[in-house]
């Protein structure tokens, strides 16, 4: 199978990457590249080489699957070296080479383009070096060529941030030589190349020799085409050192597991202070160091696991029919007509869901019985989108199209034509049941009813519905327009095409669906409510709130549990736990501290105080003496003497409580795969991705170890830590649970 198409066009050798879906660079591609370059060098009919792609995106870089097969540090060094050598062959080509790139140019693909003598892109091109997001350093010369092309500071920004730069920025930085405004990218690139062919100051052996000498002496040679020889952007050694030191300082305090950022800085430094070649060797060994750590393996595992979620087995292949606002009609799926989405409830969840729908380019009707609520909701969506416009993340035209797709109303008739109705009203059984029944009464019998409940069993909500088989759960997380995960809840008896369409709808929103069986709390809350409760047990026993939060931030969560629950509302924790602890008595009662805070109205940020105190205009959390007082009272009542709780105990209890519950969920067959549980935790809760997710973390610790910790905790603290049968079995066999959704 050929991955690169070779042709000759008007005196140029044209190499087209042609390996769908994303032209990922495999070792076989690199071999073909070498063969094509050799052929081009000897091709008497051509004077230059143009590298491009047959698809609208140039390439997503190295095939990440390659990294999964790395077993030893020699393997890692070899892969990095093979990439470096393949790209060095481009740079050393005796004929000038231009890269004509469009769409996404990512990682190894940008490293390839940087090894070419010239780069031309389209106005819509996006370029990035995202290796750091996979917890690795670029291994194909990126840490060496990027600073030489754009300067040290901008290069570090790209290498350490991993973000995209657009064509305009790339041109300003010097990352590309031209942006093709016309619609024939290859013609533009060919023109640029032809203007260089025959320039004796560039490609004759004497000129190259001269360029090498000047580069060694750190003198600027102009014009110069081989990136490794360029020194013009490195002219100020003191400024370069400052940029490197600043970058290094900025990394202080990050998780010890994430070694790539600091290795990237050192790779750049080595290339500047020693030589380009020394920098490349540093890259190889750094790459091996990264690959030997769990952080890279876990992020690579999540990369594939997340994409695998898009292919979850819902029993049928139904796609959600999509008509994007202002876009072309794209009709498929079970309705045979364009979908009309309706959201009921203009609270924060309903507003966020409606915003997510319009942001995906789909029209939506948002209703609420209170007209002022829908008006406020509309304003909030407009303000949020407007903010994106001011940040340059959205065009005013798109904003207008999105807002044009939003209909706000307060009568049931407005949703009569809906194909999918999402109920997002107050989390109360009776209220939700009444709303679902009213919605069912006005919509077409083929419409899908979805509930955004976060805890209540769908069997309870289906009571009284004439068509319970058309009910599905779509549990969004707050803020719904921003959070990437949606739990799709499948109850027994739900029509499989309903679940399939709901899943496809989530994908149409460009979010990740996780299919979860129908039990109270589903997956994420089933783990998170016990986690929050454990934080309150620790607080009640005497641990400091800050110490509890810091322990989890140190573990890698963006926010500690007490800060988070102060944001969500401590009263919400109490209400949600009422549902969960009824369903799972093993979870035990709510810590007295929670009830004491709720009784005093200390329910969190919305009340100005919860575990912490908040002041208007200040973003930081303050000590809350009223919370301390409430805790003292609970301790007196329960005869508890406060004790110092070590950081290790805090961490172990909080993490083990989540792990314990995760294995119960697997045992009950509520999620299809371990990897689904991991992706759901990372995308739904901010569980640190470099730890791979809760089950992967447990596997990395060793299941026997986890089992031992849980048994010890259960002996001391009770049943809530008691491990399930599946974990015992898995610890015995260390096998993968591959259970089907119930
Ligand atoms: N390697 C292997 N497979 C890749 C890939 C890669 N670099 N990038 C994407 N894919 C696969 C996906 O797994 C998916 O496969 P599937 O259809 O079988 O699930 C398919 O391509 C399409 O990908 P997405 O579903 O993500 O499609 P999108 O259109 O949403 O996004 C993308 C496309 C922006 C390219 C996105 O896939 C992406 O960001 N990919 C990762 C890019 C990356 O991190 N590259 C750096 C690689 S490391 C490197 O180059 C090291 C170098 O220094 C040696």
XYZ file of N, CA, C and O in Angstrom, residues 132 135-138 143-144 156 159-161 243-270 282-283 286-287 289-290:
180
model
N 3.703 17.790 24.207
C 3.690 17.966 25.664
C 2.353 17.495 26.253
O 2.293 17.012 27.385
N 2.440 14.131 27.222
C 3.493 13.939 28.236
C 4.795 13.446 27.627
O 5.565 12.724 28.259
N 5.036 13.835 26.360
C 6.327 13.518 25.737
C 6.922 14.804 25.151
O 6.228 15.809 25.039
N 8.209 14.725 24.783
C 8.818 15.864 24.082
C 8.800 15.556 22.590
O 8.712 14.386 22.204
N 8.845 16.582 21.743
C 8.973 16.296 20.317
C 10.243 15.482 20.100
O 11.284 15.781 20.684
N 12.389 20.417 18.796
C 12.956 21.308 19.826
C 14.171 22.055 19.288
O 14.648 23.006 19.901
N 14.686 21.601 18.148
C 15.873 22.240 17.573
C 15.521 23.192 16.428
O 16.009 24.310 16.360
N 9.411 28.251 22.745
C 9.092 27.639 24.044
C 7.596 27.731 24.316
O 6.995 26.807 24.870
N 6.052 24.988 22.299
C 6.450 23.644 22.726
C 5.885 23.294 24.101
O 5.550 22.143 24.378
N 5.778 24.301 24.990
C 5.320 24.022 26.352
C 3.804 24.142 26.485
O 3.197 23.509 27.346
N 3.205 24.973 25.615
C 1.739 25.128 25.682
C 1.019 24.105 24.829
O -0.084 23.686 25.142
N 14.997 33.606 28.433
C 13.746 32.930 28.060
C 13.737 31.496 28.592
O 12.709 31.011 29.109
N 14.877 30.821 28.497
C 14.949 29.437 28.975
C 14.764 29.383 30.491
O 14.017 28.538 31.009
N 15.432 30.295 31.200
C 15.331 30.283 32.663
C 13.918 30.612 33.111
O 13.390 30.002 34.053
N 13.332 31.575 32.418
C 11.949 31.946 32.786
C 11.002 30.770 32.579
O 10.146 30.483 33.411
N 11.179 30.107 31.451
C 10.320 28.954 31.154
C 10.508 27.895 32.235
O 9.536 27.303 32.722
N 11.726 27.673 32.631
C 12.027 26.649 33.644
C 11.363 27.019 34.971
O 10.760 26.174 35.644
N 11.478 28.305 35.315
C 10.861 28.749 36.582
C 9.344 28.563 36.533
O 8.727 28.158 37.503
N 8.764 28.831 35.370
C 7.314 28.700 35.216
C 6.833 27.276 35.413
O 5.643 27.035 35.628
N 7.744 26.318 35.339
C 7.330 24.917 35.468
C 7.362 24.441 36.917
O 6.859 23.359 37.232
N 7.961 25.260 37.781
C 8.132 24.834 39.179
C 6.777 24.527 39.808
O 5.787 25.193 39.525
N 6.738 23.490 40.603
C 5.512 23.174 41.343
C 4.550 22.286 40.568
O 3.524 21.877 41.091
N 4.878 21.955 39.318
C 4.013 21.044 38.542
C 4.170 19.618 39.054
O 5.098 19.318 39.810
N 3.259 18.721 38.674
C 3.352 17.341 39.144
C 4.675 16.686 38.741
O 5.124 16.852 37.604
N 5.272 15.974 39.681
C 6.585 15.366 39.434
C 6.521 14.372 38.280
O 7.526 14.132 37.604
N 5.358 13.785 38.056
C 5.230 12.777 36.985
C 5.409 13.395 35.599
O 5.748 12.705 34.646
N 5.128 14.699 35.496
C 5.187 15.329 34.172
C 6.588 15.886 33.921
O 6.889 17.034 34.252
N 7.421 15.033 33.331
C 8.820 15.430 33.148
C 9.062 16.070 31.788
O 10.093 16.695 31.566
N 8.111 15.913 30.855
C 8.357 16.394 29.479
C 8.658 17.894 29.417
O 9.611 18.293 28.725
N 7.887 18.765 30.099
C 8.137 20.199 29.924
C 9.586 20.589 30.250
O 10.232 21.309 29.479
N 10.091 20.068 31.369
C 11.437 20.487 31.732
C 12.469 19.879 30.761
O 13.477 20.518 30.424
N 12.195 18.675 30.257
C 13.113 18.088 29.271
C 13.089 18.880 27.957
O 14.106 19.003 27.276
N 11.933 19.424 27.628
C 11.832 20.235 26.398
C 12.725 21.473 26.524
O 13.498 21.807 25.626
N 12.640 22.130 27.687
C 13.473 23.320 27.901
C 14.954 22.943 27.782
O 15.741 23.626 27.113
N 15.315 21.818 28.394
C 16.732 21.420 28.369
C 17.176 21.002 26.964
O 18.333 21.189 26.594
N 16.262 20.436 26.197
C 16.610 20.057 24.816
C 16.921 21.319 24.004
O 17.910 21.362 23.262
N 16.084 22.344 24.198
C 16.330 23.600 23.478
C 17.678 24.177 23.916
O 18.520 24.559 23.098
N 17.904 24.177 25.232
C 19.151 24.743 25.768
C 20.363 24.003 25.202
O 21.343 24.623 24.768
N 20.288 22.684 25.187
C 21.424 21.894 24.683
C 21.711 22.248 23.223
O 22.864 22.406 22.821
N 19.848 14.787 22.613
C 19.116 15.038 23.868
C 17.640 14.669 23.677
O 17.031 14.036 24.528
N 17.087 15.094 22.536
C 15.678 14.770 22.236
C 15.419 13.271 22.312
O 14.405 12.826 22.858
N 15.574 12.076 25.933
C 14.441 12.646 26.672
C 13.162 11.901 26.305
O 12.333 11.572 27.168
N 13.009 11.616 25.018
C 11.829 10.892 24.555
C 11.752 9.525 25.251
O 10.689 9.097 25.711
N 13.067 8.780 28.145
C 12.728 9.003 29.569
C 11.218 9.203 29.726
O 10.605 8.672 30.642
N 10.649 10.013 28.850
C 9.201 10.271 28.938
C 8.426 8.977 28.740
O 7.483 8.671 29.482
